[in-house]
Short mmCIF file of C-alpha atoms in Angstrom, two decimals:
data_model
loop_
_atom_site.label_atom_id
_atom_site.label_comp_id
_atom_site.label_asym_id
_atom_site.label_seq_id
_atom_site.Cartn_x
_atom_site.Cartn_y
_atom_site.Cartn_z
CA MET I 28 111.83 74.70 152.07
CA ARG I 29 108.53 76.49 151.78
CA ASP I 30 108.11 78.65 148.69
CA LYS I 31 107.54 82.35 149.25
CA LEU I 32 104.68 82.46 146.74
CA ASN I 33 102.06 79.80 146.37
CA LEU I 34 100.22 79.01 143.17
CA ARG I 35 97.05 80.81 144.20
CA LYS I 36 98.91 84.09 144.70
CA LEU I 37 100.72 83.71 141.40
CA ILE I 38 97.46 83.09 139.54
CA LEU I 39 95.83 86.02 141.29
CA CYS I 40 98.69 88.39 140.50
CA LEU I 41 98.92 87.27 136.88
CA SER I 42 95.17 87.49 136.36
CA VAL I 43 94.89 90.93 137.93
CA PHE I 44 97.85 92.14 135.90
CA SER I 45 96.34 90.72 132.70
CA VAL I 46 92.98 92.36 133.36
CA LEU I 47 94.61 95.69 134.15
CA VAL I 48 96.72 95.56 131.00
CA THR I 49 93.67 94.57 128.94
CA LEU I 50 91.61 97.42 130.36
CA LEU I 51 94.39 99.92 129.82
CA ASN I 52 94.97 98.67 126.30
CA THR I 53 91.23 98.84 125.58
CA PHE I 54 90.98 102.41 126.81
CA HIS I 55 94.12 103.35 124.92
CA SER I 56 92.87 101.74 121.69
CA ILE I 57 89.46 103.38 121.99
CA TYR I 58 91.09 106.73 122.63
CA ARG I 59 93.45 106.37 119.66
CA VAL I 60 90.64 105.37 117.30
CA GLN I 61 88.30 108.08 118.54
CA HIS I 62 91.11 110.63 118.48
CA GLU I 63 91.87 109.88 114.83
CA LEU I 64 88.17 109.86 113.94
CA VAL I 65 87.43 113.18 115.65
CA VAL I 66 90.51 114.87 114.20
CA ASN I 67 89.84 113.61 110.66
CA ASN I 68 86.15 114.56 110.83
CA THR I 69 87.01 118.05 112.07
CA ILE I 70 89.61 118.54 109.34
CA GLU I 71 87.17 117.31 106.69
CA SER I 72 84.39 119.57 108.02
CA ASN I 73 86.74 122.55 107.89
CA ARG I 74 87.83 121.62 104.36
CA VAL I 75 84.23 121.38 103.16
CA TYR I 76 83.40 124.70 104.78
CA ALA I 77 86.48 126.34 103.25
CA VAL I 78 85.46 125.03 99.81
CA LYS I 79 81.96 126.43 100.29
CA MET I 80 83.30 129.85 101.30
CA ALA I 81 85.76 129.82 98.39
CA GLU I 82 82.93 129.10 95.97
CA MET I 83 80.88 131.94 97.44
CA THR I 84 83.85 134.29 97.13
CA ASP I 85 84.46 133.21 93.54
CA THR I 86 80.80 133.88 92.79
CA PHE I 87 81.10 137.36 94.31
CA ILE I 88 84.24 138.10 92.27
CA ASP I 89 82.52 136.95 89.06
CA SER I 90 79.60 139.24 89.83
CA ALA I 91 81.85 142.19 90.71
CA LEU I 92 83.93 141.83 87.55
CA SER I 93 80.73 141.65 85.49
CA GLN I 94 79.58 144.93 87.03
CA LEU I 95 82.93 146.54 86.22
CA GLU I 96 82.83 145.17 82.68
CA TYR I 97 79.42 146.70 82.11
CA SER I 98 80.59 150.07 83.47
CA ALA I 99 83.72 149.94 81.30
CA SER I 100 81.58 149.50 78.20
CA ILE I 101 79.54 152.60 79.11
CA ILE I 102 82.56 154.71 80.10
CA SER I 103 84.50 153.89 76.93
CA ARG I 104 82.02 155.94 74.86
CA ARG I 105 81.82 158.90 77.26
CA MET I 106 85.32 159.18 78.65
CA LEU I 107 85.36 162.98 78.13
CA GLU I 108 82.12 163.67 80.02
CA PRO I 109 83.04 164.19 83.72
CA LEU I 110 79.42 164.39 84.87
CA VAL I 111 78.57 161.06 83.23
CA LEU I 112 81.68 159.48 84.72
CA GLN I 113 80.73 160.70 88.19
CA GLN I 114 77.20 159.38 87.83
CA GLU I 115 78.54 156.01 86.73
CA VAL I 116 80.98 155.56 89.64
CA ASN I 117 78.24 156.63 92.08
CA ARG I 118 75.85 154.10 90.56
CA LEU I 119 78.46 151.34 90.62
CA ARG I 120 79.28 151.95 94.28
CA THR I 121 75.74 152.36 95.61
CA GLN I 122 73.80 149.74 93.66
CA THR I 123 75.44 146.92 95.69
CA ASP I 124 77.66 146.57 98.73
CA SER I 125 80.45 145.09 96.63
CA PHE I 126 82.86 148.02 96.83
CA ASN I 127 83.90 150.56 99.45
CA SER I 128 84.88 152.98 96.70
CA VAL I 129 85.01 153.20 92.90
CA VAL I 130 87.54 155.10 90.77
CA ILE I 131 88.20 155.76 87.11
CA VAL I 132 91.84 156.17 86.09
CA ASN I 133 92.85 157.42 82.64
CA ALA I 134 95.66 156.03 80.52
CA ASP I 135 98.12 158.48 82.07
CA GLY I 136 97.50 157.11 85.55
CA VAL I 137 95.45 160.09 86.75
CA ILE I 138 92.32 159.52 88.85
CA ILE I 139 89.59 161.35 86.93
CA SER I 140 86.56 160.25 88.92
CA VAL I 141 85.97 158.82 92.40
CA SER I 142 83.04 157.75 94.56
CA PRO I 143 82.43 158.73 97.27
CA GLU I 144 83.58 162.22 96.44
CA THR I 145 84.62 162.76 100.05
CA ILE I 146 87.79 160.90 99.15
CA GLU I 147 89.96 163.72 97.91
CA VAL I 148 92.02 161.85 95.34
CA LYS I 149 90.49 163.17 92.11
CA GLY I 150 93.26 164.46 89.88
CA VAL I 151 95.95 162.54 91.77
CA GLN I 152 98.66 161.02 89.61
CA LEU I 153 99.38 157.37 90.54
CA THR I 154 103.09 156.81 90.99
CA GLU I 155 103.54 153.95 93.43
CA GLU I 156 104.26 150.61 91.77
CA SER I 157 101.60 148.89 93.88
CA ALA I 158 98.99 151.44 92.80
CA LEU I 159 99.93 151.01 89.13
CA GLN I 160 99.16 147.26 89.02
CA SER I 161 95.86 147.67 87.15
CA LEU I 162 97.20 150.40 84.83
CA ASN I 163 100.10 148.23 83.72
CA ALA I 164 98.06 145.03 83.43
CA LYS I 165 95.49 146.37 80.89
CA THR I 166 93.42 143.27 81.69
CA PRO I 167 90.81 142.43 84.32
CA LEU I 168 92.78 142.24 87.55
CA ILE I 169 92.45 141.66 91.27
CA THR I 170 95.41 143.48 92.79
CA ASN I 171 97.66 142.57 95.65
CA PRO I 172 96.87 144.56 98.81
CA PHE I 173 98.37 148.08 98.84
CA VAL I 174 97.95 151.49 100.50
CA SER I 175 95.94 153.89 98.32
CA PRO I 176 96.75 157.61 97.83
CA ALA I 177 94.01 158.30 100.41
CA GLY I 178 95.85 156.12 102.95
CA ASN I 179 93.47 153.12 102.91
CA TYR I 180 94.82 149.55 102.99
CA LEU I 181 92.87 147.89 100.19
CA THR I 182 92.67 145.51 97.29
CA SER I 183 90.92 146.44 94.08
CA MET I 184 89.16 144.76 91.19
CA SER I 185 89.68 146.57 87.90
CA TYR I 186 88.50 146.28 84.34
CA PRO I 187 90.30 147.96 81.40
CA ILE I 188 88.59 150.60 79.24
CA PHE I 189 89.20 150.51 75.50
CA SER I 190 87.84 152.77 72.78
CA GLU I 191 85.97 151.43 69.79
CA ASN I 192 89.29 151.61 67.91
CA GLY I 193 90.97 149.48 70.54
CA ASP I 194 92.93 152.31 72.17
CA TYR I 195 93.61 151.88 75.88
CA LEU I 196 91.80 154.64 77.79
CA GLY I 197 92.43 153.53 81.38
CA TYR I 198 90.43 151.43 83.79
CA VAL I 199 87.53 151.42 86.23
CA ALA I 200 88.17 149.85 89.62
CA GLY I 201 86.16 148.92 92.69
CA THR I 202 88.07 148.80 95.95
CA ILE I 203 87.65 146.75 99.11
CA TYR I 204 89.03 148.37 102.26
CA LEU I 205 90.68 145.51 104.09
CA ASP I 206 90.97 147.34 107.42
CA GLN I 207 87.34 148.51 107.47
CA LYS I 208 83.89 147.01 107.10
CA ASN I 209 83.78 145.39 103.66
CA ILE I 210 82.06 142.78 101.54
CA LEU I 211 84.52 140.06 102.65
CA ARG I 212 83.43 140.54 106.26
CA THR I 213 79.82 140.28 105.12
CA ILE I 214 80.41 137.04 103.22
CA LEU I 215 82.88 135.35 105.56
CA GLY I 216 81.80 136.82 108.88
CA GLN I 217 78.73 134.55 108.99
CA HIS I 218 80.95 131.71 110.22
CA SER I 219 80.04 130.57 113.72
CA TYR I 220 82.80 131.08 116.30
CA LYS I 221 81.01 129.57 119.33
CA ASP I 222 83.02 126.36 119.14
CA GLY I 223 86.37 128.15 118.92
CA SER I 224 86.74 127.79 115.16
CA TYR I 225 87.40 130.69 112.85
CA LEU I 226 88.09 131.51 109.23
CA TYR I 227 90.57 133.81 107.50
CA VAL I 228 91.77 134.71 104.00
CA VAL I 229 95.28 135.14 102.59
CA ASP I 230 96.49 136.32 99.20
CA LYS I 231 99.00 134.46 97.05
CA HIS I 232 101.85 136.15 98.94
CA GLN I 233 100.59 134.70 102.27
CA THR I 234 99.35 138.10 103.46
CA LEU I 235 96.24 138.16 105.67
CA ILE I 236 93.52 140.10 103.86
CA TYR I 237 90.70 138.99 106.17
CA HIS I 238 90.88 137.83 109.78
CA PRO I 239 88.47 137.92 112.75
CA ASP I 240 91.13 139.99 114.52
CA PRO I 241 91.35 143.22 112.42
CA GLN I 242 94.74 144.01 113.95
CA ARG I 243 96.27 141.08 112.07
CA ILE I 244 95.11 142.16 108.59
CA GLY I 245 98.15 142.87 106.45
CA GLU I 246 100.35 140.47 108.42
CA VAL I 247 102.51 138.13 106.31
CA ILE I 248 102.45 134.54 107.63
CA THR I 249 105.38 132.35 106.59
CA ASN I 250 105.35 129.55 109.15
CA ASN I 251 101.91 128.03 108.56
CA GLU I 252 101.71 124.84 106.48
CA ALA I 253 98.04 125.36 105.60
CA ILE I 254 98.73 128.87 104.29
CA ARG I 255 101.70 127.64 102.29
CA ALA I 256 99.61 124.86 100.74
CA VAL I 257 96.63 127.04 99.81
CA SER I 258 98.97 129.72 98.43
CA ARG I 259 100.13 127.08 95.96
CA GLY I 260 96.52 126.56 94.89
CA GLU I 261 96.04 123.32 96.82
CA GLU I 262 92.80 122.21 98.47
CA GLY I 263 92.83 119.93 101.51
CA GLY I 264 93.22 119.78 105.25
CA GLN I 265 95.79 118.89 107.89
CA ALA I 266 96.76 119.28 111.51
CA ILE I 267 99.19 122.19 111.86
CA VAL I 268 100.86 124.48 114.35
CA ASN I 269 99.81 128.03 113.45
CA SER I 270 101.89 131.20 113.60
CA GLN I 271 100.83 131.65 117.24
CA SER I 272 102.26 128.17 118.11
CA VAL I 273 98.76 126.75 118.66
CA ASP I 274 97.84 123.24 117.41
CA MET I 275 95.04 123.68 114.89
CA LEU I 276 92.92 121.44 112.67
CA SER I 277 92.75 123.22 109.33
CA GLY I 278 90.81 122.89 106.11
CA TYR I 279 91.62 125.11 103.17
CA ALA I 280 90.56 125.86 99.60
CA PRO I 281 91.77 128.33 96.95
CA VAL I 282 89.72 131.21 95.54
CA LYS I 283 90.60 130.54 91.92
CA HIS I 284 89.75 133.92 90.36
CA ALA I 285 91.74 135.94 92.87
CA GLY I 286 94.62 133.68 93.83
CA TRP I 287 93.49 133.92 97.44
CA GLY I 288 93.15 131.10 99.92
CA ILE I 289 90.47 130.52 102.55
CA ILE I 290 91.44 128.63 105.71
CA ALA I 291 88.94 127.34 108.28
CA GLU I 292 90.55 126.31 111.58
CA LYS I 293 89.64 124.96 114.98
CA PRO I 294 91.98 124.53 117.97
CA GLU I 295 92.86 120.86 118.45
CA GLU I 296 92.67 121.31 122.22
CA LEU I 297 88.97 122.19 122.01
CA VAL I 298 88.27 119.23 119.73
CA LEU I 299 89.98 116.79 122.08
CA SER I 300 88.55 118.19 125.31
CA MET I 301 85.17 116.65 124.54
CA LEU I 302 86.86 113.32 123.78
CA ASP I 303 88.68 113.48 127.13
CA ASP I 304 85.36 114.04 128.91
CA GLN I 305 83.85 111.02 127.16
CA MET I 306 86.79 108.79 128.09
CA TRP I 307 86.61 109.86 131.75
CA HIS I 308 82.88 109.14 131.82
CA MET I 309 83.54 105.71 130.30
CA PHE I 310 86.14 105.00 132.99
CA ILE I 311 83.73 105.91 135.82
CA GLU I 312 80.98 103.74 134.30
CA SER I 313 83.32 100.74 134.00
CA LEU I 314 84.57 100.83 137.62
CA PRO I 315 81.80 98.61 139.16
CA ILE I 316 82.30 95.92 136.53
CA SER I 317 86.07 96.08 137.00
CA VAL I 318 85.76 95.59 140.77
CA LEU I 319 83.43 92.64 140.22
CA ILE I 320 85.90 91.09 137.80
CA PHE I 321 88.69 91.37 140.35
CA LEU I 322 86.54 89.64 142.98
CA ILE I 323 85.72 86.81 140.58
CA ILE I 324 89.41 86.40 139.80
CA TRP I 325 90.30 86.18 143.49
CA VAL I 326 87.64 83.53 144.21
CA SER I 327 88.51 81.56 141.07
CA SER I 328 92.19 81.50 141.95
CA ILE I 329 91.36 79.57 145.14
CA PHE I 330 89.59 76.80 143.20
CA ILE I 331 92.18 76.72 140.43
CA SER I 332 95.21 76.50 142.71
CA LYS I 333 94.56 73.03 144.18
CA PRO I 334 94.49 70.94 140.95
CA LEU I 335 97.32 72.98 139.49
CA TRP I 336 99.36 72.23 142.62
CA GLN I 337 98.84 68.53 141.95
CA LEU I 338 100.11 68.95 138.43
CA ALA I 339 103.09 70.95 139.68
CA SER I 340 103.96 68.04 142.00
CA VAL I 341 103.95 65.68 139.05
CA VAL I 342 106.27 67.97 137.10
CA LYS I 343 108.57 68.22 140.12
CA SER I 344 108.76 64.41 140.31
CA PHE I 345 110.42 64.30 136.88
CA GLU I 346 113.81 64.66 138.54
CA SER I 347 113.22 62.12 141.33
CA HIS I 348 111.03 59.42 139.71
CA ASN I 349 111.34 57.36 136.58
CA SER I 350 107.66 56.53 136.20
CA THR I 351 106.65 59.94 134.82
CA LYS I 352 103.81 58.53 132.77
CA GLN I 353 102.35 56.83 135.85
CA ASP I 354 102.52 60.11 137.78
CA LEU I 355 100.62 61.87 135.00
CA ASN I 356 97.96 59.17 135.02
CA GLU I 357 97.33 59.78 138.71
CA VAL I 358 95.87 63.20 137.87
CA LYS I 359 92.06 62.99 137.77
CA PRO I 360 90.90 62.78 134.16
CA TRP I 361 88.05 65.24 134.58
CA TYR I 362 90.52 68.04 135.19
CA PHE I 363 90.79 69.80 131.84
CA GLU I 364 93.96 71.76 132.55
CA ALA I 365 95.91 68.71 133.71
CA SER I 366 94.72 66.67 130.72
CA TYR I 367 95.60 69.50 128.39
CA LEU I 368 99.09 69.91 129.84
CA LYS I 369 99.62 66.13 129.69
CA ARG I 370 98.72 66.21 126.01
CA SER I 371 101.04 69.20 125.68
CA PHE I 372 103.97 67.14 126.94
CA LEU I 373 103.26 64.54 124.29
CA SER I 374 102.78 67.12 121.58
CA THR I 375 106.06 68.77 122.56
CA PHE I 376 107.94 65.70 121.39
CA ASN I 377 106.09 65.90 118.07
CA ILE I 378 106.86 69.60 117.75
CA VAL I 379 110.55 69.04 118.42
CA SER I 380 110.65 66.29 115.83
CA SER I 381 108.84 68.48 113.32
CA THR I 382 111.24 71.33 114.03
CA ILE I 383 114.22 69.10 113.36
CA ASP I 384 112.67 68.00 110.07
CA GLN I 385 112.08 71.61 109.10
CA LEU I 386 115.65 72.56 109.96
CA HIS I 387 116.83 69.68 107.80
CA LEU I 388 114.63 70.93 104.94
CA ASP I 389 116.01 74.45 105.36
CA THR I 390 119.53 73.12 104.79
CA LEU I 391 118.41 71.68 101.44
CA THR I 392 116.58 74.71 99.99
CA ASP I 393 117.56 78.14 98.75
CA PRO I 394 116.00 80.67 101.17
CA MET I 395 115.29 83.29 98.49
CA THR I 396 113.65 81.21 95.74
CA GLY I 397 112.47 78.19 97.72
CA LEU I 398 114.18 75.88 95.19
CA LEU I 399 116.63 73.15 96.12
CA ASN I 400 120.18 74.36 96.73
CA ARG I 401 123.37 72.45 95.87
CA ARG I 402 123.03 70.26 98.95
CA GLY I 403 119.43 69.49 98.00
CA LEU I 404 120.60 68.83 94.46
CA GLY I 405 123.09 66.29 95.77
CA LYS I 406 120.34 64.50 97.70
CA ALA I 407 118.15 64.42 94.57
CA ILE I 408 121.02 63.05 92.47
CA ASP I 409 121.65 60.30 95.02
CA THR I 410 117.99 59.30 94.85
CA LEU I 411 117.94 59.23 91.03
CA ARG I 412 121.19 57.25 90.93
CA ALA I 413 119.93 54.75 93.49
CA GLN I 414 116.68 54.23 91.58
CA LYS I 415 118.54 54.22 88.22
CA THR I 416 115.95 56.63 86.85
CA PRO I 417 116.97 58.20 83.51
CA PHE I 418 116.58 61.95 83.20
CA SER I 419 117.51 64.97 81.13
CA VAL I 420 119.31 67.96 82.56
CA LEU I 421 118.56 71.59 81.72
CA ALA I 422 121.33 74.00 82.73
CA LEU I 423 119.87 77.53 82.63
CA ASP I 424 121.55 80.90 83.03
CA LEU I 425 120.00 84.39 82.86
CA ASP I 426 121.58 86.49 80.11
CA TYR I 427 123.30 89.73 81.13
CA PHE I 428 122.17 89.37 84.74
CA LYS I 429 125.12 91.44 85.94
CA LYS I 430 123.79 94.37 83.92
CA VAL I 431 120.45 94.01 85.70
CA ASN I 432 122.16 94.28 89.09
CA ASP I 433 124.34 97.17 87.93
CA SER I 434 121.45 99.08 86.34
CA PHE I 435 118.56 98.39 88.71
CA GLY I 436 120.21 97.26 91.94
CA HIS I 437 120.47 93.92 93.71
CA ASP I 438 116.93 94.11 95.10
CA VAL I 439 115.50 94.16 91.57
CA GLY I 440 117.91 91.37 90.63
CA ASP I 441 116.71 89.27 93.56
CA ASP I 442 113.06 89.88 92.59
CA LEU I 443 113.88 88.79 89.05
CA LEU I 444 115.47 85.55 90.30
CA VAL I 445 112.39 84.81 92.43
CA SER I 446 110.09 85.43 89.44
CA VAL I 447 112.15 83.20 87.14
CA ALA I 448 112.22 80.48 89.82
CA SER I 449 108.42 80.64 90.05
CA MET I 450 108.12 80.29 86.26
CA LEU I 451 110.46 77.30 86.27
CA LYS I 452 108.42 75.55 88.96
CA ALA I 453 105.23 76.30 87.02
CA GLN I 454 106.69 74.82 83.80
CA ALA I 455 108.05 71.70 85.50
CA ARG I 456 106.06 68.58 86.35
CA GLU I 457 105.55 67.40 89.89
CA VAL I 458 108.15 64.64 89.44
CA ASP I 459 110.75 67.00 87.99
CA ILE I 460 113.45 68.56 90.17
CA VAL I 461 114.17 72.30 90.02
CA CYS I 462 117.09 73.84 91.87
CA ARG I 463 119.16 77.00 92.00
CA SER I 464 122.77 76.04 91.54
CA GLY I 465 124.16 79.50 92.31
CA GLY I 466 123.83 83.17 91.36
CA GLU I 467 121.65 83.41 88.25
CA GLU I 468 122.10 79.71 87.36
CA PHE I 469 119.40 77.06 87.64
CA ILE I 470 119.25 73.30 86.95
CA VAL I 471 116.13 71.32 86.05
CA PHE I 472 116.04 67.51 86.12
CA LEU I 473 113.33 66.19 83.75
CA VAL I 474 112.68 62.69 85.04
CA LYS I 475 112.15 59.95 82.43
CA THR I 476 112.45 62.47 79.60
CA ASP I 477 114.67 61.91 76.55
CA ILE I 478 116.85 64.69 75.22
CA HIS I 479 114.55 65.63 72.35
CA GLN I 480 111.55 66.00 74.61
CA ALA I 481 113.80 67.93 76.99
CA LYS I 482 114.67 70.35 74.20
CA LEU I 483 110.98 71.03 73.62
CA VAL I 484 110.55 71.74 77.33
CA ALA I 485 113.64 73.95 77.32
CA GLU I 486 112.35 75.94 74.36
CA ARG I 487 108.98 76.36 76.04
CA ILE I 488 110.71 77.70 79.16
CA ARG I 489 113.03 79.95 77.15
CA LYS I 490 110.19 81.49 75.13
CA SER I 491 107.93 82.00 78.13
CA ILE I 492 110.69 83.89 79.97
CA ALA I 493 111.61 85.94 76.90
CA LEU I 494 107.98 86.96 76.36
CA ASN I 495 107.20 87.62 80.01
CA LYS I 496 107.14 91.23 81.24
CA PHE I 497 108.93 91.49 84.57
CA ASP I 498 108.64 94.37 87.01
CA ALA I 499 111.25 97.13 86.47
CA VAL I 500 113.43 95.02 84.15
CA GLU I 501 110.50 94.21 81.84
CA HIS I 502 112.21 91.68 79.51
CA VAL I 503 115.10 89.26 80.05
CA THR I 504 116.30 86.21 78.18
CA ILE I 505 117.80 82.92 79.26
CA SER I 506 120.27 80.49 77.70
CA ILE I 507 119.85 76.73 78.18
CA GLY I 508 122.11 73.73 77.80
CA VAL I 509 120.57 70.23 77.60
CA SER I 510 122.12 66.82 78.28
CA HIS I 511 120.79 63.35 79.13
CA TRP I 512 121.70 60.62 81.64
CA SER I 513 120.44 57.16 80.78
CA ALA I 514 121.27 55.29 84.00
CA GLU I 515 124.37 53.77 82.42
CA ASP I 516 127.89 53.79 83.74
CA GLU I 517 128.54 57.49 83.05
CA PRO I 518 128.83 59.52 86.26
CA ILE I 519 126.03 62.03 86.76
CA SER I 520 128.70 64.68 87.31
CA ALA I 521 129.79 64.16 83.71
CA THR I 522 126.20 64.63 82.54
CA LEU I 523 126.02 67.89 84.48
CA LYS I 524 129.35 68.94 82.93
CA ARG I 525 127.98 68.28 79.45
CA ALA I 526 124.89 70.37 80.22
CA ASP I 527 127.18 73.19 81.36
CA ASP I 528 129.20 72.85 78.14
CA ALA I 529 126.00 73.08 76.09
CA LEU I 530 125.00 76.14 78.10
CA TYR I 531 128.38 77.70 77.37
CA GLN I 532 127.83 76.97 73.67
CA ALA I 533 124.40 78.67 73.84
CA LYS I 534 126.06 81.73 75.37
CA HIS I 535 128.80 81.65 72.72
CA ASN I 536 126.26 81.37 69.88
CA GLY I 537 124.44 84.56 70.85
CA ARG I 538 122.43 83.83 74.03
CA ASN I 539 118.64 83.42 74.28
CA ARG I 540 118.86 79.95 72.74
CA THR I 541 118.93 76.26 73.60
CA GLU I 542 121.83 73.96 72.76
CA LEU I 543 121.89 70.14 73.02
CA ASP I 544 124.75 67.91 74.04
CA LEU I 545 124.18 64.82 71.89
CA PHE I 546 126.93 62.71 73.49
CA LYS I 547 125.95 59.08 73.62
#
């Protein structure tokens, strides 16, 4: 019966599929790497810019507080001279663009001087809790945003006024109108918005005190991870979904003197649109090469199919002919694929044999520590008995291992067993046999070693484990029982029993010690 698909078609389909998958995987990998790179670079750029703006704002606040401090020192000596007070607030407001208005409030909370004088609040008694922040603080303060008696939404920087005797006289404050043109707009409004990015400022209560959209000033934002982080005084950057449900790449930094936070953001969609354009251009550029590759595959499949068909015939003859080796030899030797597959058949037998050996080894070893298990121990004992090789036995048991499992968990206990097993292998010679007999118990066969030498080895092992600092557990101890088999008539099982008895004696005598069984 004729097959529906011949070898040439199968090779062609497989090759085309492989190339398509490779191309798709390449494009996908490039896109993922470039996506991560572009996003991380944008976040880092925004973070650096936010830090720069925060430093500039801190510098402005330092300067503004210094101006207020100087005015407070002048006012403290002339608090009862209204004309001097008016001149001072006018000077403080007009000498820089730091403040929209300047006021002096006495200790009773009454505004006694204001600039500009067009603000009709002179003589007004402050009663609102928000307006009394500076009066109650009696220290240099940057207030939370509030509505002033004149109806302006503002934040103020104030400096207390004290007499020479230390009496509190009130404070002088410069205000920044958050809903009007102000110094923050001057400092922060220089940010370029052509690429869709923008910058805004929040106070420690997550209230917008500066935003490119003036209508949003005063809005409290509670669902923005960047705002939450910077309100806690953190500096950094991350991809977020803002309060308008737009994916943004944000960098942020705190303004330390004010408790504010500056956030620089850029829509992720704008950042990735350029990457999408680049990937599309790459796809168009790669089309001619891809078509050429497909043509080469089609032509190559024609030449490849004939020798592979010959090899397929040989494989098919396995069921109908006994001379399989002769059939393989009929394939022309210059054909690399056939020769390689022929060698593969031979190597398969070797692999199967090796696998069986490995499976046999796995049955003899403990999977966790890599030491011999009880079955492996039995094989080792049979070998020593057959060769009549004398040896000493060390029966070892970790002290209080149950407490380790109860206190730190079985994972830590397992790690401890692996570490102890490694130390035992390191202390043993190449001819010695180390095995895990169960739980926290180990057995070491010291080949051609008398019991006194074995005790020295046991003590070296015991001390090294006691002095070693293990992860989590730090320090553990081990008890050891020692016995000797001299290739006489005594069963090895009796020697093992005597080592266990010596181990029990070591436990009974206080643990962390070595006991000998001197039976002869």
